[in-house]
mmCIF file of C-alpha atoms and ligand atoms in Angstrom:
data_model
loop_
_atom_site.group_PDB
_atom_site.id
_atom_site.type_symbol
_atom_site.label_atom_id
_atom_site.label_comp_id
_atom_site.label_asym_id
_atom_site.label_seq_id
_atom_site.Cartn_x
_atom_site.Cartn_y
_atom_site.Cartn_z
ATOM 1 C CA UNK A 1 177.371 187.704 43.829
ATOM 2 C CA UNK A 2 179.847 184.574 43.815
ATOM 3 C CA UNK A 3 177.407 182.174 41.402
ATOM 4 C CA UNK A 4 178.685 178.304 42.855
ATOM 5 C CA UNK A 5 177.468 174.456 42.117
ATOM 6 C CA UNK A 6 175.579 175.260 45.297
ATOM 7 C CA UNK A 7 173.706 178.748 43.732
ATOM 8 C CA UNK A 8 170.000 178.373 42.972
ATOM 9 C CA UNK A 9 169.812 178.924 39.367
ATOM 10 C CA UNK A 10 166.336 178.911 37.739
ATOM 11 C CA UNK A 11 166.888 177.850 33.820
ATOM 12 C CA UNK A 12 163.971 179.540 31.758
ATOM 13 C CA UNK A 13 163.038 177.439 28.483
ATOM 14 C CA UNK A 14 164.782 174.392 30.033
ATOM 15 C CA UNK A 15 162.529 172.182 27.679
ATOM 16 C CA UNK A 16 164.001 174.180 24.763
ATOM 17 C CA UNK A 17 167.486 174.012 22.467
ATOM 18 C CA UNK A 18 169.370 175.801 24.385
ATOM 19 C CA UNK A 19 167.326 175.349 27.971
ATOM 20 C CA UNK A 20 168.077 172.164 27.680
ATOM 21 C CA UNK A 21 171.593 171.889 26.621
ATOM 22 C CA UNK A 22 172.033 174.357 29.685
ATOM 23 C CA UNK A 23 170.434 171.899 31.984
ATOM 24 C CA UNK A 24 172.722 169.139 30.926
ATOM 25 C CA UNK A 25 176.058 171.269 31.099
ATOM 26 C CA UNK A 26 174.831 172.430 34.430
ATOM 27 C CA UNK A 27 174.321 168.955 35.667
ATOM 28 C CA UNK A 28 177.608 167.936 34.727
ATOM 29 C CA UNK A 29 179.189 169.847 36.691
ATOM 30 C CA UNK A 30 177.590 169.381 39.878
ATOM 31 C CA UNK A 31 174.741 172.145 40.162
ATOM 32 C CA UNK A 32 172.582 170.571 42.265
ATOM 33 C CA UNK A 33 170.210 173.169 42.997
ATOM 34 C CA UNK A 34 168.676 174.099 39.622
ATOM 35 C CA UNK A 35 165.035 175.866 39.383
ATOM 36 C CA UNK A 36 162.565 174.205 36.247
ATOM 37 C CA UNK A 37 159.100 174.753 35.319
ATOM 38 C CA UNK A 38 157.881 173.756 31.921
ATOM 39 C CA UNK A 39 155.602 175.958 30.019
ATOM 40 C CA UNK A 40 152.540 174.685 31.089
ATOM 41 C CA UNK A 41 153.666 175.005 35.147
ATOM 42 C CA UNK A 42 154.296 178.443 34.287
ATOM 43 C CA UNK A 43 153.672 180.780 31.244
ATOM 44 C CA UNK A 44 155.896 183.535 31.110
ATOM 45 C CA UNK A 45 153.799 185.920 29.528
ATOM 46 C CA UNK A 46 151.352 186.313 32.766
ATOM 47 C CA UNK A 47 153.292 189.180 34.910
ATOM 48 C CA UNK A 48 151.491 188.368 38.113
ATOM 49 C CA UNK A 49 152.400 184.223 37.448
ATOM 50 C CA UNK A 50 155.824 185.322 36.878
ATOM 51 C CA UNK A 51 156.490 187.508 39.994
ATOM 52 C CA UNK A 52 154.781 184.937 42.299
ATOM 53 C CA UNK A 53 157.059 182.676 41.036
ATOM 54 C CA UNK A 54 160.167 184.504 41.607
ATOM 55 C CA UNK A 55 158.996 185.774 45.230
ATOM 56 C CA UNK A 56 158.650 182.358 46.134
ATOM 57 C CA UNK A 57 161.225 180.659 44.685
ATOM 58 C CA UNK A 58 164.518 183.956 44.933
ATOM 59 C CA UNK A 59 166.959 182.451 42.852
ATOM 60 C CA UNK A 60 170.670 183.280 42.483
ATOM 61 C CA UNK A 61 170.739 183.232 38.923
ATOM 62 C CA UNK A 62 168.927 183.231 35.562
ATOM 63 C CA UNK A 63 169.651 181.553 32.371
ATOM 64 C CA UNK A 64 166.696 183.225 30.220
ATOM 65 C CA UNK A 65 166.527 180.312 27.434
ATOM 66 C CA UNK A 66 162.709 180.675 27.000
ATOM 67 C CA UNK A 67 161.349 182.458 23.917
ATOM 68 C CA UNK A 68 158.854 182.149 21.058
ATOM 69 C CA UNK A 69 161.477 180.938 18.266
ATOM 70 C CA UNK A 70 160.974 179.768 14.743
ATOM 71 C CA UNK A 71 162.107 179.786 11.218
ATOM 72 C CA UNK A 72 161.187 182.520 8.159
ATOM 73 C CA UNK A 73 157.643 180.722 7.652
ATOM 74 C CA UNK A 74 156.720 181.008 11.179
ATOM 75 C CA UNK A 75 158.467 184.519 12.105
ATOM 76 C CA UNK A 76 156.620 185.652 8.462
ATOM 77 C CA UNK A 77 153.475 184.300 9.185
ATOM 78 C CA UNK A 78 152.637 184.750 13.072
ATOM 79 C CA UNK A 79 154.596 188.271 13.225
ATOM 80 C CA UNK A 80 151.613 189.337 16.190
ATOM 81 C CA UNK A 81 152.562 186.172 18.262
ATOM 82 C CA UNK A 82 156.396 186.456 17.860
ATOM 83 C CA UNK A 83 156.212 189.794 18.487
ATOM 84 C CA UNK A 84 154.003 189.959 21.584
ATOM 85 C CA UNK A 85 155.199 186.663 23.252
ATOM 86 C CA UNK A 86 159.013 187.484 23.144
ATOM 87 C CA UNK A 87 158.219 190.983 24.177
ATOM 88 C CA UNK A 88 155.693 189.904 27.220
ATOM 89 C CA UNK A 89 157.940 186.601 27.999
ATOM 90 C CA UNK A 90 161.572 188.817 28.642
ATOM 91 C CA UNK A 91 160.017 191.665 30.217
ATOM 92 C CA UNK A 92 158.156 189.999 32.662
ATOM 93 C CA UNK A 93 161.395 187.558 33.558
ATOM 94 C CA UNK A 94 163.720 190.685 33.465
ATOM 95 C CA UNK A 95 161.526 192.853 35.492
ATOM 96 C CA UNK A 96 160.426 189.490 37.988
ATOM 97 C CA UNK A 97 163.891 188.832 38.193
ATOM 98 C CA UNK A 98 165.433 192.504 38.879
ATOM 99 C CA UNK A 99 162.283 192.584 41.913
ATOM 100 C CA UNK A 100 163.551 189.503 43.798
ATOM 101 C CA UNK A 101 166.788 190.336 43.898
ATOM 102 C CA UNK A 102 168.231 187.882 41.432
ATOM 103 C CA UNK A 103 172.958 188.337 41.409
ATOM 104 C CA UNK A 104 173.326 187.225 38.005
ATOM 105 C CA UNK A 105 170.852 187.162 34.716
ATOM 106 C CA UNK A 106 172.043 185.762 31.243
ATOM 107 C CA UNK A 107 169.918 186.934 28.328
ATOM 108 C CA UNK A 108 170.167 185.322 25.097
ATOM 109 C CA UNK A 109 169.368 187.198 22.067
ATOM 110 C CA UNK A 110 170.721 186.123 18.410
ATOM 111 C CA UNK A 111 172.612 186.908 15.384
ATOM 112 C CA UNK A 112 169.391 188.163 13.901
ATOM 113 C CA UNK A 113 168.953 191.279 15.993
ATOM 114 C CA UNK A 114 172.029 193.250 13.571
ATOM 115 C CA UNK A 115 170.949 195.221 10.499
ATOM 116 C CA UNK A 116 169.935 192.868 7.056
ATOM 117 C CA UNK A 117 173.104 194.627 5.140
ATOM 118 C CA UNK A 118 175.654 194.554 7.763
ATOM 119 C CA UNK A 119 179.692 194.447 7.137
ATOM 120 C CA UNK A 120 181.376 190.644 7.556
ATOM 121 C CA UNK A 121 181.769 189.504 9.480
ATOM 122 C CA UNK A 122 179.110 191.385 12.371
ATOM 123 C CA UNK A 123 180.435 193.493 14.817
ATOM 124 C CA UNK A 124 178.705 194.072 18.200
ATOM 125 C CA UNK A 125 179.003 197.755 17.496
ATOM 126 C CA UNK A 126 176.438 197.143 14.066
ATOM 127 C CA UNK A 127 173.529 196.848 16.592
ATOM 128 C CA UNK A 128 170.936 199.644 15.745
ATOM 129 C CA UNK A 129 172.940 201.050 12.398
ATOM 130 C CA UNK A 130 170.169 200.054 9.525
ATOM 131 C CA UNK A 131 166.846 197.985 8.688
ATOM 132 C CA UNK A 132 166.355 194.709 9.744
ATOM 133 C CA UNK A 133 165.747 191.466 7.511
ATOM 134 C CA UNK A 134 161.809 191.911 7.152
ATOM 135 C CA UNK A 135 161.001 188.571 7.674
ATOM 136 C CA UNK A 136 161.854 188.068 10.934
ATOM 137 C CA UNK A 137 161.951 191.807 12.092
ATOM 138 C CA UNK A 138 159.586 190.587 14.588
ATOM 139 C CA UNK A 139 161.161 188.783 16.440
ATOM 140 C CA UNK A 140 164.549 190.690 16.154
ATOM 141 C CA UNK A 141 162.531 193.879 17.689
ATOM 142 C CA UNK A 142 161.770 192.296 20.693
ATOM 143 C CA UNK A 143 165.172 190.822 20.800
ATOM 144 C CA UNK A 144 166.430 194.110 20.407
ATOM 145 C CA UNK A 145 164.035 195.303 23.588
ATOM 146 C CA UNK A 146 165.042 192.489 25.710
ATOM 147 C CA UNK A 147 168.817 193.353 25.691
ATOM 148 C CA UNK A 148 168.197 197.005 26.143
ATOM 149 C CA UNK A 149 166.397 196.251 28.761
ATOM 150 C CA UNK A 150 168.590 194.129 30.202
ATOM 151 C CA UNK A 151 171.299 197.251 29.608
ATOM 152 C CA UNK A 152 168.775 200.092 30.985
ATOM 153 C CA UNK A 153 168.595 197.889 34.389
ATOM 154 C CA UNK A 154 171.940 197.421 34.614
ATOM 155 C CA UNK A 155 172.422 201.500 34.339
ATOM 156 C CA UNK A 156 169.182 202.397 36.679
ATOM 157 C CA UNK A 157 169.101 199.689 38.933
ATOM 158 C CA UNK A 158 172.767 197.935 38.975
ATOM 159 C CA UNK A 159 170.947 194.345 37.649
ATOM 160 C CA UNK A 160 173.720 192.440 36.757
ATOM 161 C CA UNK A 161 171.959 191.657 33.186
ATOM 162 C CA UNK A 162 174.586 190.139 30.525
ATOM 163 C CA UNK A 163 173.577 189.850 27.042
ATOM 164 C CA UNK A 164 174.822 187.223 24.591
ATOM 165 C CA UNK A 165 174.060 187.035 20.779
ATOM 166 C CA UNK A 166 175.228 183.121 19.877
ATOM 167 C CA UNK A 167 175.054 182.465 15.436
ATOM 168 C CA UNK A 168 172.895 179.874 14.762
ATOM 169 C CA UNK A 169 172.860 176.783 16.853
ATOM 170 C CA UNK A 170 172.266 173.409 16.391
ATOM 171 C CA UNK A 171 171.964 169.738 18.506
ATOM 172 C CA UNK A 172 170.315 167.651 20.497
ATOM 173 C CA UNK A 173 166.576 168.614 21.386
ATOM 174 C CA UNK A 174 166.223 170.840 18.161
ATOM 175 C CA UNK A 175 163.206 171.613 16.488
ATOM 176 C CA UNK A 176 162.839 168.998 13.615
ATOM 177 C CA UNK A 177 159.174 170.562 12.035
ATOM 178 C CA UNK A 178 159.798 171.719 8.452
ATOM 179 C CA UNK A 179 157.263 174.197 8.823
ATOM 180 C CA UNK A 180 158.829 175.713 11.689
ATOM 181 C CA UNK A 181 162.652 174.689 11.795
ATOM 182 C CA UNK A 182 165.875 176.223 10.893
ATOM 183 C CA UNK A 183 167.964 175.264 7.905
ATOM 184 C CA UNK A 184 170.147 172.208 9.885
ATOM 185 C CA UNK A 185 167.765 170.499 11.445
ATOM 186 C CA UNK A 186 165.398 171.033 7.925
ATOM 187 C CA UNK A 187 168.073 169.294 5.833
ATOM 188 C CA UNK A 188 169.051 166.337 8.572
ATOM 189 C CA UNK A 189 165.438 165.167 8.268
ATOM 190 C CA UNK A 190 164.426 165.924 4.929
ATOM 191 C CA UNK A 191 167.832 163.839 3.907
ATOM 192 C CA UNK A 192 167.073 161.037 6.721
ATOM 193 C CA UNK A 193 163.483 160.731 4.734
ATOM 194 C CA UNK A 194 164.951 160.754 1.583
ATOM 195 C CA UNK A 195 167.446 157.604 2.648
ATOM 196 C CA UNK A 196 164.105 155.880 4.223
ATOM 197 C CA UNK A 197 162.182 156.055 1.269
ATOM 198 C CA UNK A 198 164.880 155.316 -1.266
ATOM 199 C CA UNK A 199 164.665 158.408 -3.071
ATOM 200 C CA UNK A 200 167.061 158.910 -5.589
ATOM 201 C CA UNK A 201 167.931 162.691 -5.272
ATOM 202 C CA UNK A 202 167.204 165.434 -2.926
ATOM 203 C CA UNK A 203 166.042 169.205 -3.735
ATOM 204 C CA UNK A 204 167.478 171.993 -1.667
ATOM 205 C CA UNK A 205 166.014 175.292 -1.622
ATOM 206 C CA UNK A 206 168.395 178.628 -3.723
ATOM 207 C CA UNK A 207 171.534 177.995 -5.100
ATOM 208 C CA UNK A 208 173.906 176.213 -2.253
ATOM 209 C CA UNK A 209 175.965 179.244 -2.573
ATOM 210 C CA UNK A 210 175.167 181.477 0.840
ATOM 211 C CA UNK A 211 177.319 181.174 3.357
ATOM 212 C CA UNK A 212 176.160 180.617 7.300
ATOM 213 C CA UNK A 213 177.853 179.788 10.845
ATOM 214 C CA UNK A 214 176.632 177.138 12.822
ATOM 215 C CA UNK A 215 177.300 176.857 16.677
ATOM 216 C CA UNK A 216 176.806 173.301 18.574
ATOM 217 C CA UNK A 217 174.253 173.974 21.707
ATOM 218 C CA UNK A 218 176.747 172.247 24.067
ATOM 219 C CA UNK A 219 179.667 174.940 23.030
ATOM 220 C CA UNK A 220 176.786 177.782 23.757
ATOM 221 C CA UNK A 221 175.750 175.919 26.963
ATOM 222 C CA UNK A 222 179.859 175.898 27.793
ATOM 223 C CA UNK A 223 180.051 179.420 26.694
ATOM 224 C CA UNK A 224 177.250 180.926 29.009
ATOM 225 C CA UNK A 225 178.382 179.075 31.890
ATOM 226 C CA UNK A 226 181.879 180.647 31.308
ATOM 227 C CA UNK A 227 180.409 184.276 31.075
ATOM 228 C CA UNK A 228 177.782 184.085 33.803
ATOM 229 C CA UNK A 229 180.871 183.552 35.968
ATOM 230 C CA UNK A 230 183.413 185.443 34.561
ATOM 231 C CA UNK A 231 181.688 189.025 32.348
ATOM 232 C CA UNK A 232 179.620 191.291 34.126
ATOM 233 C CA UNK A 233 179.579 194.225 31.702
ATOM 234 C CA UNK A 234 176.767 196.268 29.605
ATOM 235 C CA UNK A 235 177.967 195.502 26.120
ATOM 236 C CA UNK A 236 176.503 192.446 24.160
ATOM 237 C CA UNK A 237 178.796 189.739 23.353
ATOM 238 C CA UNK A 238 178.821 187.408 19.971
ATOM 239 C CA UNK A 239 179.098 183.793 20.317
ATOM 240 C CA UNK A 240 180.019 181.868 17.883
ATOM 241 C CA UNK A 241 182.416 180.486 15.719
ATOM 242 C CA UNK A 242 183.834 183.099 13.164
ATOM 243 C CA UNK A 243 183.968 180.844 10.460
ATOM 244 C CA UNK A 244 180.775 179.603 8.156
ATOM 245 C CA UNK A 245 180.438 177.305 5.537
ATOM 246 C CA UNK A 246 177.980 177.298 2.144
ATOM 247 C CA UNK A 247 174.685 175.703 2.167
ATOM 248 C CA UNK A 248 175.996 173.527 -0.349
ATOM 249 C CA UNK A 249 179.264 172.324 2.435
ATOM 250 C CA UNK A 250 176.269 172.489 5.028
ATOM 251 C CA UNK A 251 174.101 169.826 3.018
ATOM 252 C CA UNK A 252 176.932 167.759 1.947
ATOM 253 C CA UNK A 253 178.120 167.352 5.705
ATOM 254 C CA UNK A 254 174.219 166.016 6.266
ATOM 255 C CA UNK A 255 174.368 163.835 3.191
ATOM 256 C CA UNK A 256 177.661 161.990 4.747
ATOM 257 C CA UNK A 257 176.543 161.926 8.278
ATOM 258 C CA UNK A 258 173.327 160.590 7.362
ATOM 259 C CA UNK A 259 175.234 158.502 4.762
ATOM 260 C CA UNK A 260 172.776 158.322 1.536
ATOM 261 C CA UNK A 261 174.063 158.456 -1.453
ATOM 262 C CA UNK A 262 171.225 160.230 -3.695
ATOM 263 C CA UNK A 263 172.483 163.485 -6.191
ATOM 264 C CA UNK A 264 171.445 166.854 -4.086
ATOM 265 C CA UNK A 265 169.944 169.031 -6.566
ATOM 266 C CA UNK A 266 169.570 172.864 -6.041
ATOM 267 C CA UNK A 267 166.454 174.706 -7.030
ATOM 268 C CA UNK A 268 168.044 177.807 -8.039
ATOM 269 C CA UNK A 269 164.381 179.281 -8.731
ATOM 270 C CA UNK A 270 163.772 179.712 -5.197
ATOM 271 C CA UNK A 271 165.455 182.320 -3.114
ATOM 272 C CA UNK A 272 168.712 182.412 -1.543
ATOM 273 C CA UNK A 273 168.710 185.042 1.211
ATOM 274 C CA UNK A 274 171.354 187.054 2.887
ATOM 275 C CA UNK A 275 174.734 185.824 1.090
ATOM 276 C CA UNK A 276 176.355 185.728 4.537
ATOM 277 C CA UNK A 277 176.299 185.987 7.867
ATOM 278 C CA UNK A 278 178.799 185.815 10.046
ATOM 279 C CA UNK A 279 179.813 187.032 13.801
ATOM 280 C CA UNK A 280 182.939 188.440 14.515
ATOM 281 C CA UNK A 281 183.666 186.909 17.405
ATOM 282 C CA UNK A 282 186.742 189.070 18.729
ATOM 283 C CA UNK A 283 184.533 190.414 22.096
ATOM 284 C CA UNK A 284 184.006 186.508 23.268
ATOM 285 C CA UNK A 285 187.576 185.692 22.287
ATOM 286 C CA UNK A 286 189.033 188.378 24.353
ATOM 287 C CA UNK A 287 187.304 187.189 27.262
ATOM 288 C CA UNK A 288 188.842 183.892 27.113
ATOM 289 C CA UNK A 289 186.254 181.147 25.460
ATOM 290 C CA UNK A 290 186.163 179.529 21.893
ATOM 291 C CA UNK A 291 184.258 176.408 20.897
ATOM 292 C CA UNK A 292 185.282 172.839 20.331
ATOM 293 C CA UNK A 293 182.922 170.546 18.918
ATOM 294 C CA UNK A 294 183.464 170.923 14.937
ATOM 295 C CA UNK A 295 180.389 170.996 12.463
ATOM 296 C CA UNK A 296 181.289 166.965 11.161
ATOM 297 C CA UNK A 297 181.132 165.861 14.777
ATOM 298 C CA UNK A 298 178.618 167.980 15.700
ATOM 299 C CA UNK A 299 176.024 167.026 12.598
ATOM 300 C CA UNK A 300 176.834 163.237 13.403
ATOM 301 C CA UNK A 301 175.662 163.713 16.949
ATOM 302 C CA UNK A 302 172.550 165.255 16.289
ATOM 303 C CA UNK A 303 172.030 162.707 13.644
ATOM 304 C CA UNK A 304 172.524 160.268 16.222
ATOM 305 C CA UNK A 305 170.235 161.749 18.905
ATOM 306 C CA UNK A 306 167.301 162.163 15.958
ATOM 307 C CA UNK A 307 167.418 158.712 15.222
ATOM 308 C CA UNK A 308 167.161 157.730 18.922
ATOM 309 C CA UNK A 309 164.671 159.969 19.934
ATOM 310 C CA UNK A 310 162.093 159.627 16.654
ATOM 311 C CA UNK A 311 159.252 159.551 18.720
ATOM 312 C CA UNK A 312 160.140 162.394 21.551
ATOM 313 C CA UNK A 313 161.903 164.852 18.822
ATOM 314 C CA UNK A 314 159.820 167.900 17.871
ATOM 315 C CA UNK A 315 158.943 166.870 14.368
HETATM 316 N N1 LIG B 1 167.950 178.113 17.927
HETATM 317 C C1 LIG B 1 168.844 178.974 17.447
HETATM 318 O O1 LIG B 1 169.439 178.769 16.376
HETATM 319 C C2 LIG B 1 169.178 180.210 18.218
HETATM 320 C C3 LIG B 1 170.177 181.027 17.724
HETATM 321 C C4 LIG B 1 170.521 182.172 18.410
HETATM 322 C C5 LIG B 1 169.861 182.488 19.573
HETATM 323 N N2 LIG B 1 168.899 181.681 20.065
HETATM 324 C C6 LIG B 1 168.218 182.123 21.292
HETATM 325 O O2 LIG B 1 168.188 181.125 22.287
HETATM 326 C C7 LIG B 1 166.988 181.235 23.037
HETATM 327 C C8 LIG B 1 166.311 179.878 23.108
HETATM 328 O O3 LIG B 1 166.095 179.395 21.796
HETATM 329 P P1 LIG B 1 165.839 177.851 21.482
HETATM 330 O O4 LIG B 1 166.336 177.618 20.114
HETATM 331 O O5 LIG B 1 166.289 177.012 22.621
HETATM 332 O O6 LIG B 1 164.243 177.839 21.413
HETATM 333 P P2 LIG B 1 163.246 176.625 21.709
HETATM 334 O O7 LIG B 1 163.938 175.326 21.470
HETATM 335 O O8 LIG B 1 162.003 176.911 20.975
HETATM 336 O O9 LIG B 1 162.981 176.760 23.251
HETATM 337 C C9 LIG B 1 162.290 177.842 23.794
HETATM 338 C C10 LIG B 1 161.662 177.404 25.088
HETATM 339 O O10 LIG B 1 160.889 178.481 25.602
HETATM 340 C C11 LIG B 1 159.646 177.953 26.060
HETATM 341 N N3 LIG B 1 158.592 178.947 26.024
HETATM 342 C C12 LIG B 1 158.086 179.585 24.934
HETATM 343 N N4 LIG B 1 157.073 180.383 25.301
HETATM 344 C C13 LIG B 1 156.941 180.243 26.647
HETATM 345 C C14 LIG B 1 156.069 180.813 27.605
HETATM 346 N N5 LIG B 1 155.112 181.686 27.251
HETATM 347 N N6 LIG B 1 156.202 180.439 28.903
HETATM 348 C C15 LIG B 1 157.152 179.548 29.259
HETATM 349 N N7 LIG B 1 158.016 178.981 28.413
HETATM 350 C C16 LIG B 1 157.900 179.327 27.109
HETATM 351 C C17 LIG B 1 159.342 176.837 25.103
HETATM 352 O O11 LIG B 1 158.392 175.967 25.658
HETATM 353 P P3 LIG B 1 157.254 175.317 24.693
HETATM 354 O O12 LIG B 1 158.012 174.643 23.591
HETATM 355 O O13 LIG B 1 156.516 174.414 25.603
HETATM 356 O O14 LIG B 1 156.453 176.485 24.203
HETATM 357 C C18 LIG B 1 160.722 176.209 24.927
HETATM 358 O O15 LIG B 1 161.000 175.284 25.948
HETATM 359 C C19 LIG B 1 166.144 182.286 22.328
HETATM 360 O O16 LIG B 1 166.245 183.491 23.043
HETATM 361 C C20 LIG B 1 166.783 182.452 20.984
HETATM 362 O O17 LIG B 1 166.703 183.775 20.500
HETATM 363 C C21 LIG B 1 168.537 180.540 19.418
#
């Protein structure tokens, strides 16, 4: 199926990161005919909710943005609820989805599914070849189910299912609540507070020396839009950059965006984790896309939007 600006395309998790970067991107370039319901309209974990919804509303396409996501605290302490919402929320959308006779389905999984102690950088082909970081195994297991899945349809049924595995993202509409939020958006408000209150140094968690990759949620947005119209094909596909940068770089891009001048201090007491990860993204540059929007630019822009939206940000 030909997707078009004129294709119904239903946007799960359109409230989310990446749902909602989606949503813009789409907008901008004239898809009028998008299909949104918010959590509350519509839980994805109820089957019968979710195939009512599809019967009714038959779209063309599916952006699958919606999942239960968090950072080590909340992947190591709710391990039941990541595990049981990410498993119930894909295969009810997948399955829905497959039933109404949906053209085109983008999954989105992440850089966590691949094995703890995997080569650098991570090759699609790692998938499945040794244990998983225990902390968020959770949540990587039902990742891992969801783009199966979406590969076992594809084989029984001929679902057009794609699967994409973007590094870790960043932007607008991220998750700013330190109990629950990734490293980026951690450091861009503990550092914002820090300037507030006039405190003269910050403390950053390990010693600044791991390395990590981060991915603005407009480039992702770009990228699925470019695949969903141009990859139909069973094997996963990286997104990211290919290149990372230490925690230490990471926290002294905040410090400058944010411009406050306190002495960041690392607490090499506490622990570092993996000392890298990185995608290779050969697969997703074969197929024709790279990203644009650098990590300075990208940093100041979310900056910007927290600032702005201090009262609507997830904090
Ligand atoms: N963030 C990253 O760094 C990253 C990296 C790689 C891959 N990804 C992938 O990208 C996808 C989206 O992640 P994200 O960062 O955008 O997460 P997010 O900001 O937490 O958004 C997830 C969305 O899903 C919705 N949702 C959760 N449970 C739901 C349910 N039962 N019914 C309906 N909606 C529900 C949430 O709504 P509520 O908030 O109302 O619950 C939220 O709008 C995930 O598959 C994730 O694996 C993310």
């Amino acid at each position: 199926m030909q997707i078009t600006p004129a294709s119904r395309i239903y946007v799960a998790g359109h409230r989310g990161l990446v749902g909602s970067a989606v949503v813009r991107t789409l907008q901008q370039r004239g898809y009028t005919h998008l299909v949104l319901r918010t959590h509350n309209e519509l839980d994805l974990t109820d089957q019968s909710d979710v195939r009512r919804f599809f019967e009714a509303e038959r779209p063309d396409a599916v952006i699958m943005a919606a999942a239960r996501v968090g950072g080590i605290h909340a992947n190591n302490s709710r391990p039941a609820w990541f595990i049981r919402d990410n498993l119930l929320i894909q295969g009810n959308v997948i399955d829905a989805a497959h039933r109404s006779g949906v053209g085109k389905f983008v999954f989105l999984g992440s850089s966590c599914v691949y094995p703890k102690l995997s080569p650098q950088p991570i090759k699609e082909d790692y998938l499945l070849t040794g244990p998983l970081e225990p902390t968020n195994e959770w949540y990587a297991i039902a990742k891992i189910a969801g783009l199966k899945m979406c590969q076992a349809y594809r084989r029984e049924f001929g679902f057009n299912a794609i699967s994409l595995m973007p590094t870790n993202l960043y932007g607008p509409g991220d998750n700013f609540d330190l109990q629950n939020s990734h490293v980026l958006p951690a450091l861009i408000r503990r550092f914002h507070e820090a300037k507030v209150r006039g405190d003269e140094s910050v403390t950053v968690w390990g010693t600044g020396t791991p390395r990590r990759e981060f991915l603005h949620v407009d480039d992702l947005a770009d990228a699925v839009l470019y695949l969903l119209h141009s990859y139909d094909a069973e094997p996963i596909v990286n997104i990211g950059w290919g290149q990372d940068v230490t925690i230490r770089e990471l926290a002294e891009l905040v410090l400058s965006a944010i411009g406050y001048s306190g002495r960041l201090i690392f607490d090499s007491t506490k622990p570092d984790g993996t000392p890298r990860k990185l995608l290779d993204v050969t697969r997703q540059t074969n197929l024709g896309w790279k990203p644009r929007i650098t990590l300075k630019d990208g940093i100041e822009q979310t900056y910007a939007w927290f600032k702005e939206h201090s009262d609507d940000a997830r904090l």
